[in-house]
Amino acid sequence: MLTAALVAIMVSMLIALWRALAGPSVYDRLLAVNTFGTITVLFIAVYGFFTERPDFLDIALVYALINFTGTIAVLKFFEYGDMGYGRETETGEVES
Amino acid sequence: MDDAIINLGLLTMLAITALAVIRVQDLFAVAMLMGIFSLICAGFFVTLDAVDVAFTEAAVGAGISTLLVLSTLAITKREQSSRPRFRPVALLTVVLTGLLLVYATWDIHPYGDMSSPVHQHIGKRYLQESSEHTGIPNVVTSVLASYRGYDTMGELTVIFTAGVGVILLLGRSRKAAVNVDDEDDSRGTS
Amino acid sequence: MSIVSFISGGLLLTGGIVLIIGSIGLVRFPDFFTRLHAASVVDTLGVMLMIAGLIPLAGFSLATLKLFLILVFVLLTSPTAGHALAKAALHGHLKPELDTQEKGQA
Amino acid sequence: MWMMKTIAGEHHNAGRAELAMESNLVLRITAKMLMPFILLFGLYVQFHGDFGPGGGFQAGVIFATGIILYGLVFGLDNLRELVPSGLVRIVSASGLLLYIGVGVVSMLKGGSLLDYNLLSHDPVHGQHLGIFLVELGVGMTVAAVMTNMFILFARP
């Protein structure tokens, strides 16, 4: 059953890769990359159980935590053209 | 059999992504495709049982490397400057080198073969005795930090030197960098 | 076949089918916002089913806790990333393809 | 398909600041919730590297990613307030110094450089202590250098 799950995961990886390669706009590619990351998390987790080495879950956990940062970075870069942006909007609507 | 199918699938995706990275002109898209490349790499390392390498690939490839590539793009340009021309000599060289490398792989022992040279010399001792010597179950950590301590010290010095280099290049002379940017812009619009 | 492996197998299979359906949607749907919708199926339902299928196999151990954490983090970050993407795309002048608009002008 | 095309060449004017990432409440709160866990996981990888996968380098990278996420969502100025450039430089240098210092201490105790056996009365315990300190040094330097690189590259 784990084998079937692995095959399904790999098929969906391939399909998501297609969108990342084809994607007409940057957002399409980014969406595909994000989804690909999520599927990779699943791949690593399932493979860990497939080979009965739950050490692999640490790697999946890293991806689950860090994948987000890459997406946000790409979005931010695409909106401003650079990474750093001032903080005039940091006026305390959340902080206070 | 299952392993073979999985490895084949991962390597196919790796090759497709690599070709796409070469073909795509928008460096911004390339940065994202490199993210996918690193994800597939990490999956592949996982199938090879190299947990620590996969972990490094996961930590570096998913976060830091995309970030640094993007911030480099912010300083430079988004588009590849020129379309690469077709160069038959270069193609021939690359194909020949590739064939030589493929030929060289025939001498490599199969994955996990006990008679391969790696397992004949000191590797065996590390695997068997490092836990008693260092009291640490993870052999990779004990080899990196203890048996190969000099190497790791050198690597750390390299990272530190890279940091110092970035500080020297970008830390002080911000004005000069801004001037370069302006020049670039004016050249682009004219 | 014990009841545990039966449950986990069923969840894993369903999860796999959901993953494939979601990623087919990611490719087949006509514009970005509908694709976002398809991807969110993978990011939430697919992940939930898969992790839920793995938890019975892990039993009661540290691995279960890690799986649970993976689930929590993916469920936290993926919808947020989707939200940020949709917002950025909308402000980046990516128009949703609406039914009221004329077709056939491609 | 014409609807899907982005209007290329449209430049970012000042009015878009209000649509900016800094004012995106969902993003800010998620980043705020996520950041402690990333930092905590970095520490876990650092100090659990002896038993599981990981070690100083990976821990440093993860830690730096957590800090950079803060900078991405809350702005670079806030990030620089959080990690002043002087602090980053000191940490990146002291990590390397810690590494070399461990080696020098073992030299002073009569062994060769990086001979952890002499760090403690018991060789195995000495090895464990040496590896722990060395990995800590690696983690400190890597985290500081990566954060500093991002700050310097991203400065507008």
XYZ file of C-alpha atoms in Angstrom:
548
model
C 0.000 0.000 0.000
C 2.921 2.312 0.692
C 4.217 1.479 -2.774
C 0.947 2.575 -4.326
C 1.070 5.789 -2.332
C 4.645 6.419 -3.472
C 3.694 5.868 -7.102
C 0.742 8.245 -6.746
C 3.001 10.849 -5.165
C 5.534 10.560 -7.952
C 2.865 10.828 -10.638
C 1.529 13.990 -9.057
C 5.094 15.322 -8.742
C 5.520 14.882 -12.489
C 2.240 16.632 -13.243
C 3.065 19.522 -10.920
C 6.481 19.795 -12.578
C 4.707 20.221 -15.894
C 2.890 23.300 -14.598
C 6.132 24.697 -13.183
C 7.801 24.359 -16.567
C 4.857 25.583 -18.634
C 3.336 28.151 -16.302
C 2.697 31.294 -18.322
C 2.971 33.739 -15.427
C 5.351 33.860 -12.484
C 2.478 33.149 -10.130
C 1.669 29.891 -11.888
C 5.242 28.742 -11.540
C 5.359 29.781 -7.914
C 2.125 27.958 -7.191
C 3.524 24.842 -8.828
C 6.765 25.125 -6.842
C 4.809 25.481 -3.632
C 2.648 22.465 -4.416
C 5.728 20.522 -5.481
C 7.276 21.277 -2.103
C 4.231 19.998 -0.281
C 4.243 16.815 -2.346
C 7.959 16.353 -1.650
C 7.274 16.575 2.070
C 4.790 13.744 1.618
C 7.240 11.793 -0.535
C 9.966 11.934 2.089
C 7.582 11.057 4.909
C 6.094 8.093 3.046
C 9.508 6.913 1.890
C 10.682 6.940 5.491
C 7.950 4.481 6.354
C 8.570 2.546 3.158
C 12.140 1.788 4.265
C 11.211 1.794 7.955
C 13.614 4.577 8.839
C 11.636 7.310 10.591
C 14.800 9.496 10.699
C 13.557 10.851 7.412
C 10.721 12.637 9.146
C 13.174 15.311 10.275
C 13.841 16.195 6.656
C 10.136 16.386 5.906
C 9.732 18.614 8.940
C 12.446 20.960 7.692
C 10.672 21.289 4.367
C 7.316 21.846 6.009
C 8.827 24.702 7.998
C 11.104 26.294 5.447
C 9.275 25.976 2.121
C 7.129 28.925 3.131
C 10.134 31.243 3.313
C 11.075 30.642 -0.306
C 7.552 31.403 -1.537
C 7.370 34.599 0.478
C 10.799 35.661 -0.739
C 9.841 35.189 -4.398
C 6.592 37.094 -3.904
C 8.306 39.931 -2.131
C 11.016 40.168 -4.723
C 8.463 40.146 -7.497
C 6.420 42.908 -5.915
C 9.257 45.303 -5.200
C 12.165 44.240 -7.319
C 14.263 44.006 -4.202
C 14.212 42.263 -0.889
C 14.351 45.119 1.525
C 11.442 47.406 1.914
C 10.926 50.134 4.465
C 8.617 49.933 7.366
C 6.412 52.961 7.044
C 3.453 50.593 7.121
C 4.740 49.250 10.422
C 2.530 51.782 12.186
C 1.299 49.577 14.932
C -1.933 48.271 13.461
C -0.778 44.867 14.576
C 1.960 45.644 16.990
C -0.045 47.781 19.405
C 12.232 -3.261 -8.282
C 10.282 -0.567 -6.475
C 13.517 1.254 -5.762
C 14.465 1.161 -9.412
C 11.138 2.681 -10.471
C 11.394 5.417 -7.849
C 14.982 6.274 -8.738
C 14.179 6.296 -12.431
C 11.240 8.624 -11.872
C 13.255 11.005 -9.710
C 16.190 11.085 -12.118
C 13.863 11.715 -15.066
C 12.347 14.681 -13.268
C 15.838 15.887 -12.359
C 16.910 15.770 -15.997
C 13.754 17.540 -17.190
C 14.249 20.297 -14.625
C 17.914 20.709 -15.509
C 17.083 21.046 -19.222
C 14.375 23.578 -18.399
C 16.838 25.577 -16.289
C 19.131 25.777 -19.298
C 16.377 26.721 -21.730
C 14.474 29.333 -19.723
C 15.730 32.903 -20.226
C 14.024 34.559 -17.273
C 16.478 34.187 -14.404
C 13.639 34.700 -11.985
C 11.944 31.545 -13.243
C 15.311 29.809 -13.120
C 15.571 30.613 -9.412
C 12.234 28.905 -8.849
C 13.131 25.922 -10.999
C 16.333 25.544 -9.006
C 14.136 25.278 -5.949
C 12.370 22.331 -7.571
C 15.744 20.894 -8.583
C 16.884 20.936 -4.990
C 13.631 19.362 -3.804
C 14.092 16.463 -6.230
C 17.749 16.171 -5.203
C 16.755 15.871 -1.558
C 14.243 13.171 -2.468
C 16.947 11.346 -4.376
C 19.391 11.544 -1.470
C 16.672 10.149 0.758
C 16.303 7.145 -1.521
C 20.092 6.660 -1.297
C 19.851 6.548 2.523
C 22.101 9.610 2.840
C 20.086 11.227 5.588
C 22.563 13.945 6.508
C 23.150 14.999 2.914
C 19.422 15.107 2.271
C 19.026 17.165 5.402
C 21.620 19.669 4.219
C 20.011 19.833 0.799
C 16.640 20.413 2.427
C 17.890 23.150 4.728
C 20.013 24.922 2.138
C 18.054 24.344 -1.049
C 14.584 25.168 0.210
C 15.425 28.307 2.112
C 18.771 29.996 1.938
C 19.849 29.325 -1.611
C 16.615 30.651 -3.158
C 16.861 33.691 -0.910
C 20.458 34.444 -1.796
C 19.905 33.888 -5.516
C 16.922 36.217 -5.477
C 18.734 38.933 -3.571
C 21.601 38.643 -6.039
C 19.096 39.080 -8.863
C 17.821 42.176 -7.094
C 21.286 43.687 -7.319
C 21.889 42.613 -10.903
C 19.422 41.903 -13.706
C 16.442 39.671 -14.163
C 17.068 38.559 -17.722
C 19.854 36.524 -19.131
C 21.924 39.003 -21.098
C 22.322 37.140 -24.353
C 20.795 34.147 -25.977
C 23.390 31.401 -26.188
C 24.408 30.530 -29.742
C 24.787 27.029 -31.045
C 28.436 26.018 -30.752
C 29.264 22.626 -32.295
C 32.735 22.375 -30.717
C 31.368 23.018 -27.253
C 28.595 20.471 -27.799
C 31.139 17.899 -28.978
C 33.350 18.520 -25.940
C 30.468 18.200 -23.538
C 29.164 15.019 -25.172
C 32.639 13.454 -25.177
C 33.227 14.324 -21.529
C 29.831 12.943 -20.653
C 30.544 9.698 -22.476
C 33.895 9.407 -20.696
C 32.184 9.906 -17.349
C 29.572 7.291 -18.204
C 32.418 4.957 -19.213
C 34.103 5.651 -15.888
C 31.003 4.660 -13.958
C 31.414 1.078 -15.196
C 34.344 0.752 -12.819
C 32.295 1.821 -9.835
C 31.145 -0.981 -7.611
C 27.398 -1.443 -7.237
C 25.654 0.543 -4.539
C 26.128 -1.175 -1.200
C 28.772 -3.635 -2.432
C 30.923 -4.767 0.502
C 33.956 -5.447 -1.700
C 34.219 -1.886 -2.976
C 37.397 -0.037 -1.967
C 35.501 2.399 0.221
C 34.652 -0.360 2.627
C 38.123 -1.942 2.624
C 40.266 0.667 4.357
C 39.340 2.985 7.155
C 35.601 3.337 6.544
C 34.894 0.031 8.213
C 36.729 1.119 11.344
C 34.761 4.336 11.527
C 31.492 2.473 11.245
C 32.410 -0.100 13.851
C 34.414 1.851 16.413
C 33.406 5.486 16.220
C 30.543 4.982 18.605
C 32.910 3.660 21.288
C 35.557 6.294 20.630
C 33.314 9.321 20.710
C 30.161 8.212 22.473
C 28.105 9.566 19.593
C 25.797 7.301 17.591
C 25.698 9.423 14.424
C 28.808 8.412 12.501
C 28.551 11.347 10.097
C 28.768 13.825 12.944
C 31.693 12.100 14.613
C 33.612 11.794 11.338
C 32.994 15.401 10.386
C 33.714 16.951 13.736
C 36.322 14.625 15.198
C 38.124 12.376 12.722
C 38.035 15.017 10.011
C 38.222 17.985 12.339
C 40.862 19.785 10.288
C 38.732 19.626 7.151
C 35.722 21.025 8.925
C 37.829 23.794 10.392
C 38.958 24.665 6.877
C 35.376 24.644 5.622
C 34.288 26.894 8.433
C 37.130 29.249 7.596
C 35.916 29.303 3.992
C 32.397 30.254 5.099
C 33.784 32.909 7.409
C 35.982 34.264 4.636
C 32.973 34.410 2.313
C 31.128 36.401 4.954
C 34.066 38.770 5.354
C 34.264 39.130 1.590
C 30.589 40.054 1.352
C 31.025 42.580 4.153
C 34.008 44.131 2.395
C 32.283 44.235 -0.994
C 28.804 45.351 -0.003
C 29.015 46.501 3.569
C 30.869 49.763 3.311
C 30.618 51.367 -0.089
C 26.907 51.527 -0.561
C 27.173 54.790 -2.408
C 29.387 53.322 -5.092
C 26.987 50.417 -5.569
C 24.063 52.819 -5.989
C 25.994 54.729 -8.627
C 26.591 51.529 -10.546
C 22.862 50.818 -10.403
C 22.050 54.229 -11.818
C 24.448 53.757 -14.672
C 22.832 50.461 -15.447
C 19.386 52.023 -15.542
C 20.399 54.820 -17.824
C 22.045 52.374 -20.165
C 18.912 50.252 -20.158
C 16.559 53.084 -21.045
C 18.673 54.798 -23.640
C -4.648 -7.993 7.055
C -5.106 -6.293 10.359
C -7.588 -3.534 10.884
C -4.821 -0.930 11.386
C -3.110 -1.606 8.083
C -6.524 -1.699 6.417
C -7.381 1.771 7.693
C -3.985 3.221 6.885
C -3.964 1.637 3.434
C -7.374 3.064 2.659
C -6.362 6.531 3.796
C -3.105 6.403 1.835
C -4.883 5.269 -1.333
C -7.520 7.972 -1.020
C -4.782 10.502 -0.364
C -2.886 9.390 -3.434
C -5.983 9.704 -5.596
C -6.640 13.177 -4.193
C -3.047 14.175 -4.917
C -3.300 13.046 -8.523
C -6.679 14.716 -9.016
C -5.385 17.940 -7.504
C -2.285 18.043 -9.640
C -4.271 17.246 -12.793
C -6.394 20.245 -11.885
C -3.214 22.269 -11.489
C -2.383 21.571 -15.108
C -5.813 21.487 -16.714
C -7.594 24.458 -15.179
C -7.790 27.545 -17.387
C -6.411 30.398 -15.280
C -4.301 31.071 -12.232
C -7.074 31.429 -9.684
C -8.750 28.158 -10.567
C -5.355 26.469 -10.492
C -4.864 27.878 -7.024
C -8.094 26.199 -6.085
C -6.865 22.863 -7.409
C -3.512 23.202 -5.671
C -5.185 23.900 -2.375
C -6.817 20.477 -2.614
C -3.368 18.926 -2.702
C -2.061 21.168 0.060
C -4.831 20.476 2.532
C -6.917 17.399 1.858
C -4.121 15.397 0.247
C -1.674 16.127 3.045
C -4.270 15.436 5.720
C -5.217 12.065 4.241
C -1.616 11.004 3.688
C -0.435 11.941 7.180
C -3.549 10.396 8.697
C -2.684 7.240 6.784
C 0.869 7.223 8.125
C -0.027 7.844 11.775
C -1.496 4.340 12.368
C 1.708 2.842 10.956
C 3.867 4.883 13.308
C 2.011 3.733 16.370
C 2.476 5.792 19.490
C 6.002 7.171 19.257
C 8.110 10.215 18.521
C 7.396 9.650 14.831
C 3.698 10.279 15.476
C 4.505 13.597 17.083
C 6.694 14.567 14.140
C 3.996 13.572 11.654
C 1.502 15.624 13.584
C 3.856 18.606 13.560
C 4.384 18.239 9.802
C 0.620 18.250 9.341
C 0.206 21.338 11.519
C 2.951 23.268 9.763
C 1.803 22.377 6.260
C -1.763 23.298 7.139
C -0.492 26.574 8.566
C 1.856 27.614 5.776
C 0.238 26.346 2.585
C -3.039 28.284 2.835
C -1.083 31.369 3.888
C 1.204 31.034 0.897
C -1.882 30.559 -1.280
C -3.449 33.662 0.185
C -0.300 35.711 -0.381
C -0.055 34.356 -3.928
C -3.661 35.196 -4.747
C -3.329 38.659 -3.290
C -0.111 39.325 -5.132
C -1.546 37.994 -8.389
C -4.657 40.151 -8.057
C -2.580 43.249 -7.412
C -0.176 42.186 -10.120
C -3.039 42.699 -12.593
C -3.673 39.064 -13.250
C -7.386 39.042 -14.092
C -9.561 36.108 -13.152
C -11.170 34.529 -16.174
C -14.870 35.062 -15.631
C -17.804 33.342 -17.238
C -19.428 36.625 -18.164
C -16.518 37.556 -20.360
C -16.620 36.643 -23.998
C -15.021 33.387 -24.911
C -13.116 32.699 -28.057
C -10.884 35.731 -28.120
C -7.784 33.775 -27.387
C -5.856 33.310 -23.036
C -5.423 37.054 -23.159
C -6.832 37.429 -19.689
C -4.032 35.516 -18.115
C -1.303 37.759 -19.350
C 0.218 40.039 -16.785
C 0.522 43.598 -17.884
C 4.236 43.647 -18.327
C 6.337 46.673 -17.714
C 3.903 48.126 -15.222
C 6.109 49.728 -12.648
C 5.558 49.676 -8.941
C 4.409 53.088 -7.860
C 4.067 54.440 -4.384
C 0.388 53.641 -4.192
C 1.150 49.972 -4.064
C 2.791 50.287 -0.691
C -0.588 49.900 0.937
C -1.044 46.575 -0.799
C 2.347 45.589 0.455
C 3.438 42.536 2.264
C 4.037 44.476 5.457
C 0.359 45.220 5.721
C -0.751 41.696 4.941
C -2.225 40.658 8.269
C -2.531 36.947 7.470
C 1.073 36.751 6.412
C 2.352 38.650 9.398
C 0.522 36.504 11.899
C 1.551 33.264 10.233
C 5.163 34.395 10.114
C 4.938 35.374 13.752
C 3.591 31.947 14.646
C 6.062 30.098 12.468
C 9.270 31.877 13.354
C 9.693 30.539 16.921
C 9.207 27.008 15.639
C 11.846 27.444 12.952
C 14.302 28.806 15.503
C 13.416 26.046 17.956
C 13.888 23.418 15.265
C 17.239 24.959 14.419
C 18.308 24.550 18.030
C 16.962 20.977 18.023
C 19.053 20.148 14.975
C 22.073 21.804 16.562
C 21.948 19.937 19.835
C 20.420 16.696 18.615
C 22.848 16.344 15.713
C 24.837 13.795 17.705
C 21.927 11.375 17.659
C 19.837 12.173 14.604
C 20.545 13.707 11.226
C 21.913 17.207 11.161
C 24.627 19.164 12.822
C 26.078 22.615 13.062
C 25.875 23.614 9.423
C 22.256 22.603 8.921
C 21.269 24.148 12.229
C 22.930 27.422 11.331
C 21.174 27.525 7.979
C 17.770 26.792 9.513
C 18.308 29.376 12.211
C 19.295 31.977 9.636
C 16.205 31.136 7.572
C 14.016 31.812 10.582
C 15.617 35.197 11.116
C 15.386 36.056 7.414
C 11.686 35.154 7.362
C 11.203 37.858 9.968
C 13.072 40.302 7.792
C 11.038 39.388 4.722
C 7.681 39.866 6.350
C 8.379 42.730 8.733
C 10.838 44.713 6.678
C 14.563 45.019 6.580
C 14.767 47.891 9.050
C 13.104 45.838 11.741
C 15.447 42.990 10.939
C 18.453 45.249 11.372
C 17.070 46.389 14.685
C 16.708 42.756 15.710
C 20.174 41.751 14.544
C 22.526 44.729 14.520
C 25.387 44.355 12.104
C 27.927 44.535 14.916
C 26.327 41.569 16.665
C 26.297 39.525 13.470
C 29.981 40.193 12.853
C 30.938 39.345 16.419
C 28.963 36.082 16.367
C 30.367 35.007 13.013
C 33.910 35.584 14.204
C 33.429 34.058 17.632
C 32.051 30.840 16.130
C 35.288 30.288 14.250
C 37.253 31.349 17.321
C 35.361 28.799 19.410
C 36.272 26.071 16.933
C 39.937 26.994 16.850
C 39.905 27.646 20.595
C 38.844 24.068 21.279
C 41.794 22.921 19.196
C 44.198 25.249 20.984
C 42.978 24.165 24.408
C 43.678 20.550 23.520
C 47.123 21.678 22.371
C 47.740 23.461 25.665
C 46.781 20.290 27.489
C 49.654 18.536 25.816
C 48.047 16.950 22.764
C 47.893 17.964 19.146
C 45.439 20.405 17.599
C 41.807 19.296 17.881
C 42.657 16.249 19.969
C 39.455 16.063 21.960
C 40.566 13.108 24.093
C 42.384 15.465 26.431
C 39.534 17.898 26.969
C 38.136 15.886 29.831
C 39.529 13.262 32.171
C 37.707 10.564 30.237
C 38.584 10.284 26.504
C 35.051 9.411 25.394
C 33.585 12.239 27.403
C 36.257 14.544 26.031
C 35.366 13.555 22.479
C 31.704 14.216 23.155
C 32.442 17.621 24.662
C 34.797 18.564 21.844
C 32.323 17.615 19.125
C 29.564 19.501 20.903
C 31.608 22.702 21.150
C 32.918 22.450 17.619
C 29.434 21.969 16.187
C 28.257 24.946 18.207
C 31.005 27.035 16.657
C 30.024 25.890 13.159
C 26.376 26.707 13.820
C 27.152 30.181 15.147
C 29.354 31.151 12.224
C 27.028 29.757 9.550
C 23.921 31.391 10.996
C 25.620 34.763 11.379
C 27.255 34.722 7.949
C 24.035 33.720 6.176
C 21.996 36.371 7.965
C 24.606 38.996 7.242
C 24.772 38.031 3.583
C 21.032 38.425 3.251
C 21.028 41.792 5.015
C 23.828 43.151 2.887
C 22.426 41.850 -0.395
C 18.906 42.996 0.310
C 19.683 46.530 1.378
C 17.748 48.733 -1.025
